[in-house]
PDB file of C-alpha atoms in Angstrom:
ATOM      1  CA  UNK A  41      46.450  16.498  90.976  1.00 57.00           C
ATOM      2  CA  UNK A  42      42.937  18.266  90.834  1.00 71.00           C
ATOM      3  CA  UNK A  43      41.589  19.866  88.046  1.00 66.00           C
ATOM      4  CA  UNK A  44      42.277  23.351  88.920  1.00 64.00           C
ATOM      5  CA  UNK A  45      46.329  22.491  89.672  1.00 70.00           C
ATOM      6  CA  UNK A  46      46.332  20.752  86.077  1.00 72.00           C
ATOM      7  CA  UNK A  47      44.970  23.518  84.509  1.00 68.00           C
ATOM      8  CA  UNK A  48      47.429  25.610  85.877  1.00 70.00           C
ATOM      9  CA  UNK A  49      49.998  23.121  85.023  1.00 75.00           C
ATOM     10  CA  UNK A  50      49.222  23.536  81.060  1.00 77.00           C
ATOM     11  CA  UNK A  51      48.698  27.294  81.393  1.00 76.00           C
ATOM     12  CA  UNK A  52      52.403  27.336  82.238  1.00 80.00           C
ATOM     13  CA  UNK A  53      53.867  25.104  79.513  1.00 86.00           C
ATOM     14  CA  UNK A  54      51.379  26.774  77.153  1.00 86.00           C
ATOM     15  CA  UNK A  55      53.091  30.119  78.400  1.00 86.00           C
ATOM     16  CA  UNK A  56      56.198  28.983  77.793  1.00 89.00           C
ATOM     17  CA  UNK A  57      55.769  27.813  74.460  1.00 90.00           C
ATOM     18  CA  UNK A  58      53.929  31.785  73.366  1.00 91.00           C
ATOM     19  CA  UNK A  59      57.131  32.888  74.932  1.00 93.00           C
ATOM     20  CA  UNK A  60      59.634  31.441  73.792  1.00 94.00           C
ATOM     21  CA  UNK A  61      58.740  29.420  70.696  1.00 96.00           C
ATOM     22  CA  UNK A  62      56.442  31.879  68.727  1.00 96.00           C
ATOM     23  CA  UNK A  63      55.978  35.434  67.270  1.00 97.00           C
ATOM     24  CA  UNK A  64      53.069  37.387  66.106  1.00 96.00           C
ATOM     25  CA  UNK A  65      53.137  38.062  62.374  1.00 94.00           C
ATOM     26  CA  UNK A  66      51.495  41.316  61.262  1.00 91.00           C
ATOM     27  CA  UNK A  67      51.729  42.634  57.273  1.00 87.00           C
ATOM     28  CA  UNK A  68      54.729  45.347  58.512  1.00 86.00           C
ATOM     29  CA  UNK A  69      56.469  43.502  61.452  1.00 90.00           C
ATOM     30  CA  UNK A  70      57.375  40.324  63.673  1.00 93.00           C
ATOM     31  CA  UNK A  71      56.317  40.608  67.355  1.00 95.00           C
ATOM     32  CA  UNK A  72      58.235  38.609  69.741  1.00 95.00           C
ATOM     33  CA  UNK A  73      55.439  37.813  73.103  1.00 96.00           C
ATOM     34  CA  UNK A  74      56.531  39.140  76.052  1.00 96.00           C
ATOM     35  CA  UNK A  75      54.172  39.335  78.731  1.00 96.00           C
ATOM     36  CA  UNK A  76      50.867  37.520  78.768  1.00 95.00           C
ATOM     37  CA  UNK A  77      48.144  36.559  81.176  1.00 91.00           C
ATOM     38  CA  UNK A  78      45.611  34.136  81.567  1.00 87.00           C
ATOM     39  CA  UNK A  79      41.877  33.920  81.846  1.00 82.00           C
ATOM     40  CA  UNK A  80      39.707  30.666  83.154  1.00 75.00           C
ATOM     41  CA  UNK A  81      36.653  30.074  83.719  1.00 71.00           C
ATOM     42  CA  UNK A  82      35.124  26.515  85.295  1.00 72.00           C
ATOM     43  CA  UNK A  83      32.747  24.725  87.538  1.00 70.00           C
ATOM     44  CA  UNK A  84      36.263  23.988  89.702  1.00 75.00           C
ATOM     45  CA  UNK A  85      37.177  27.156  89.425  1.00 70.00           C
ATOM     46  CA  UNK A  86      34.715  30.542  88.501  1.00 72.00           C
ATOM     47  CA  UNK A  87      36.225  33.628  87.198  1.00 70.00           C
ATOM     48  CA  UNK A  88      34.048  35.717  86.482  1.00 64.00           C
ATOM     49  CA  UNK A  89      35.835  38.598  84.620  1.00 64.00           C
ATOM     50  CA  UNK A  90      36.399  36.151  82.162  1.00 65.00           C
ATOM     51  CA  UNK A  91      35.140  37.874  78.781  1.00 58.00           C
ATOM     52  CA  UNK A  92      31.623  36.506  77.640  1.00 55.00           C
ATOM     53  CA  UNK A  93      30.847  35.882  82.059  1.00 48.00           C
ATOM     54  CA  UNK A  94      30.682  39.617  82.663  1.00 46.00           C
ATOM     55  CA  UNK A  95      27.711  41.265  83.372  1.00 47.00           C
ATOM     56  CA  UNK A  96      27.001  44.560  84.351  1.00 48.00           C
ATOM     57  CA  UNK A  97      23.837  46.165  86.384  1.00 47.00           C
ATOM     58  CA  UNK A  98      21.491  48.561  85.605  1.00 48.00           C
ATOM     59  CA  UNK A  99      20.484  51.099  87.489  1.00 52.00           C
ATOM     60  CA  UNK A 100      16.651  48.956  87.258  1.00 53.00           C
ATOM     61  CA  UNK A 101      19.022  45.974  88.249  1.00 54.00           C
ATOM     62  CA  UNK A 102      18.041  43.976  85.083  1.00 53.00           C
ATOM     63  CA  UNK A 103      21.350  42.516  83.851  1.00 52.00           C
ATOM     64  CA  UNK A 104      23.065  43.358  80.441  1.00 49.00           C
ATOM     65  CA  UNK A 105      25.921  42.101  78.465  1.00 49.00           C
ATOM     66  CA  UNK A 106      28.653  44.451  78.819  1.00 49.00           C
ATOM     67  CA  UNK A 107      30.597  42.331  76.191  1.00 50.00           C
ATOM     68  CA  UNK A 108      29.985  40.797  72.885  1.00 51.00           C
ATOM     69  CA  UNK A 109      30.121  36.599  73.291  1.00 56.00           C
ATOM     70  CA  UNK A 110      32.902  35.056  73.800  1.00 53.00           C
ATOM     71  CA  UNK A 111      34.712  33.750  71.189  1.00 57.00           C
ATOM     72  CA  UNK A 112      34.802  29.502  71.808  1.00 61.00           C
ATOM     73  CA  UNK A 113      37.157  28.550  68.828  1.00 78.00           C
ATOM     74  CA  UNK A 114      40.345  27.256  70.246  1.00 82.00           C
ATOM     75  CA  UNK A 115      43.030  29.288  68.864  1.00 85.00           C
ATOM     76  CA  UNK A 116      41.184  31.686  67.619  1.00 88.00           C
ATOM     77  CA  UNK A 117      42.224  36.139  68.000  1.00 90.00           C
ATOM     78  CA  UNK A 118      39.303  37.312  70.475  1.00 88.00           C
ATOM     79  CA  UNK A 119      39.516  41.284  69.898  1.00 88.00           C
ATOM     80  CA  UNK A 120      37.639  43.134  73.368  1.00 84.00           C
ATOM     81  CA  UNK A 121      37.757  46.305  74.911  1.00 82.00           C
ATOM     82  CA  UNK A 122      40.974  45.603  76.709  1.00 87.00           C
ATOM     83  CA  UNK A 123      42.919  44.226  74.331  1.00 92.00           C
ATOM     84  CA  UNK A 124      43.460  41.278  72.283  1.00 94.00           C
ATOM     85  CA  UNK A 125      43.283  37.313  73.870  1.00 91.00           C
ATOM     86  CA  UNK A 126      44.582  33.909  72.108  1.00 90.00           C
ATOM     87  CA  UNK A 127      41.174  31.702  72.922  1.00 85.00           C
ATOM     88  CA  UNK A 128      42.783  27.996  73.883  1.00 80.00           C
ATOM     89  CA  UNK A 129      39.287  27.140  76.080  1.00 72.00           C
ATOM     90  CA  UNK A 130      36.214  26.104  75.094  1.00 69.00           C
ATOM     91  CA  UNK A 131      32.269  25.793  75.865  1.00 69.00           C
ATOM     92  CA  UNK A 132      31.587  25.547  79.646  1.00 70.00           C
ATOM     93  CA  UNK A 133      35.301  26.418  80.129  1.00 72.00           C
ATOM     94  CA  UNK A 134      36.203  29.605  78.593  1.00 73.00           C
ATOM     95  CA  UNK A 135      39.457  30.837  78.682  1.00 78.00           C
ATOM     96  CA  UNK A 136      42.350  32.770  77.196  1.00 84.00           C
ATOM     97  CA  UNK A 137      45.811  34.375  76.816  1.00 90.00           C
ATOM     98  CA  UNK A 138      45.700  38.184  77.264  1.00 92.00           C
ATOM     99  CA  UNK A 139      49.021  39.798  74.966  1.00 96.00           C
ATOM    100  CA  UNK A 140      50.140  42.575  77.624  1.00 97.00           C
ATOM    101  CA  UNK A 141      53.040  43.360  76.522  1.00 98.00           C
ATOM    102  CA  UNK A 142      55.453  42.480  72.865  1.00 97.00           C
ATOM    103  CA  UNK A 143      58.657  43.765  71.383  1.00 95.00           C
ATOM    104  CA  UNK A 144      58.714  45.121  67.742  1.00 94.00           C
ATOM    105  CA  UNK A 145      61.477  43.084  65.928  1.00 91.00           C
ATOM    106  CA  UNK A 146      62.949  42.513  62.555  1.00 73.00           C
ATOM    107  CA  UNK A 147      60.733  44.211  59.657  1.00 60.00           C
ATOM    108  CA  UNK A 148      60.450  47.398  59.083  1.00 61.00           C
ATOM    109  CA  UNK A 149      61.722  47.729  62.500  1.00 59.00           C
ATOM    110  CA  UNK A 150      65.048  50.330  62.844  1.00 60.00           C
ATOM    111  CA  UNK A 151      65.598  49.151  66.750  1.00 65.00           C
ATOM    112  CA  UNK A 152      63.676  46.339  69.222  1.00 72.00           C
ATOM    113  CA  UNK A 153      60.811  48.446  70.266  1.00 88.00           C
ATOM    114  CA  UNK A 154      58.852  47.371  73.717  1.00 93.00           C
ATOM    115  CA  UNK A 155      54.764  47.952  73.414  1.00 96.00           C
ATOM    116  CA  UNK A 156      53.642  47.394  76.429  1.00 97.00           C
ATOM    117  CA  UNK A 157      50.053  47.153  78.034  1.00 98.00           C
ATOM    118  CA  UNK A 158      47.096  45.117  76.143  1.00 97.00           C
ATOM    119  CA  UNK A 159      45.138  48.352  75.163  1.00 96.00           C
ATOM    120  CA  UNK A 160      48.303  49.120  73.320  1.00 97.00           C
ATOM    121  CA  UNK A 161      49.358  46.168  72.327  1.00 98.00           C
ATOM    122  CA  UNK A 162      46.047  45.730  70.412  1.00 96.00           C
ATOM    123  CA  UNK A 163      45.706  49.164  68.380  1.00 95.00           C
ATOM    124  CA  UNK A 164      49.940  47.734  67.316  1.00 94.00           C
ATOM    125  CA  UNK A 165      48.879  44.670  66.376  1.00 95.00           C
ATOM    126  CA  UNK A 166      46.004  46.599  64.168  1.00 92.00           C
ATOM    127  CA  UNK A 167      46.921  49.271  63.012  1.00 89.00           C
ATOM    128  CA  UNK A 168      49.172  48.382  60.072  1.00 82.00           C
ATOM    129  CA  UNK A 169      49.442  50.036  56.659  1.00 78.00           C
ATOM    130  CA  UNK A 170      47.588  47.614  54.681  1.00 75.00           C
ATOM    131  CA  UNK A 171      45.453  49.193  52.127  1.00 79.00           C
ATOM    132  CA  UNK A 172      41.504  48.924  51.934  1.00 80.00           C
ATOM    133  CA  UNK A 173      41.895  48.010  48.197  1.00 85.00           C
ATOM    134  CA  UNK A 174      44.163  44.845  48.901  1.00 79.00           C
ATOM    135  CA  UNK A 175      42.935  41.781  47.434  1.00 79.00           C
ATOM    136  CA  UNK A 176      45.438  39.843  50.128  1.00 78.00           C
ATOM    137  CA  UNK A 177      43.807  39.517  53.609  1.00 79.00           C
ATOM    138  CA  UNK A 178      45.144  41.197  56.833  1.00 84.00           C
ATOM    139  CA  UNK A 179      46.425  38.698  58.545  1.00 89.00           C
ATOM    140  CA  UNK A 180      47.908  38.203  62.618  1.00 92.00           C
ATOM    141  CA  UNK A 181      49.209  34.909  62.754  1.00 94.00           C
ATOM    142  CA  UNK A 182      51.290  33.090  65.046  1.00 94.00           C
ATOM    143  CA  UNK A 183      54.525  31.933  63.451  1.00 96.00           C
ATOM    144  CA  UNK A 184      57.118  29.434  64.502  1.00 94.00           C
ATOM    145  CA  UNK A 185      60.172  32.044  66.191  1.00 93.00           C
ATOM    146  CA  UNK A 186      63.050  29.886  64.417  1.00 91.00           C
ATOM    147  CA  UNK A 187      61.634  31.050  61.132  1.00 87.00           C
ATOM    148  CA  UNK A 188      61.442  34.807  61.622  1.00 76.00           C
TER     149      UNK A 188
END
């Protein structure tokens, strides 16, 4: 199996496992992962709309970031201008889980609620009623599903 088709390979049981064997913890509410989609970047295999690869043109044509750097901590929130990524690569082979879509669940929520589209997703995710003046961190975490 090449490098590419084993990569692919893990994307799917990593998928799998965001599916259907964790939620997204916020302060107010429990998100259970709905859709995602995945970014990779390689020698093997060059993507390059993966964040941190982009580069946009002036009209001089001298190049310029259009992004900040990507994020390389594995499992790590990467926050962008289209949403919000769970970084699993790392170095010379970025890569990362876009959230496009979640469902509201349990706390503080009245009825299942379906957020979907990363843009969205992201300003969900974030926008929570935790107070400037809290001494206890905001925190998005990834929790085990049997526990919420």
């Amino acid at each position: 199996m090449g490098v590419v088709m084993m990569t692919m390979w893990c994307g799917f049981v990593i998928a799998e496992e965001l599916i259907y064997r964790y939620h997204i913890s916020t302060p107010e509410a429990i998100y259970r992962i709905r859709e995602i989609e995945f970014y990779y970047n390689s020698h093997d295999y060059q993507d390059p709309t993966v964040y941190g690869i982009i580069q946009a043109k002036h009209k001089n044509g001298l190049g310029i970031h259009r992004h900040k750097k990507r994020q390389s901590s594995q499992f790590t929130w990467f926050i962008h201008y289209s949403g919000i990524d769970i970084v699993f690569g790392e170095g010379e082979t970025p890569a990362g889980i876009l959230i496009r879509a979640v469902e509201r669940i349990g706390k503080n929520s009245f009825a299942d609620e379906y957020i979907d589209g990363p843009l969205v997703v992201l300003l969900e995710l974030m926008n929570q009623s935790t107070s400037v003046f809290d001494s206890a961190p905001f925190q998005l975490r990834l929790v085990d599903a049997k526990r919420t």
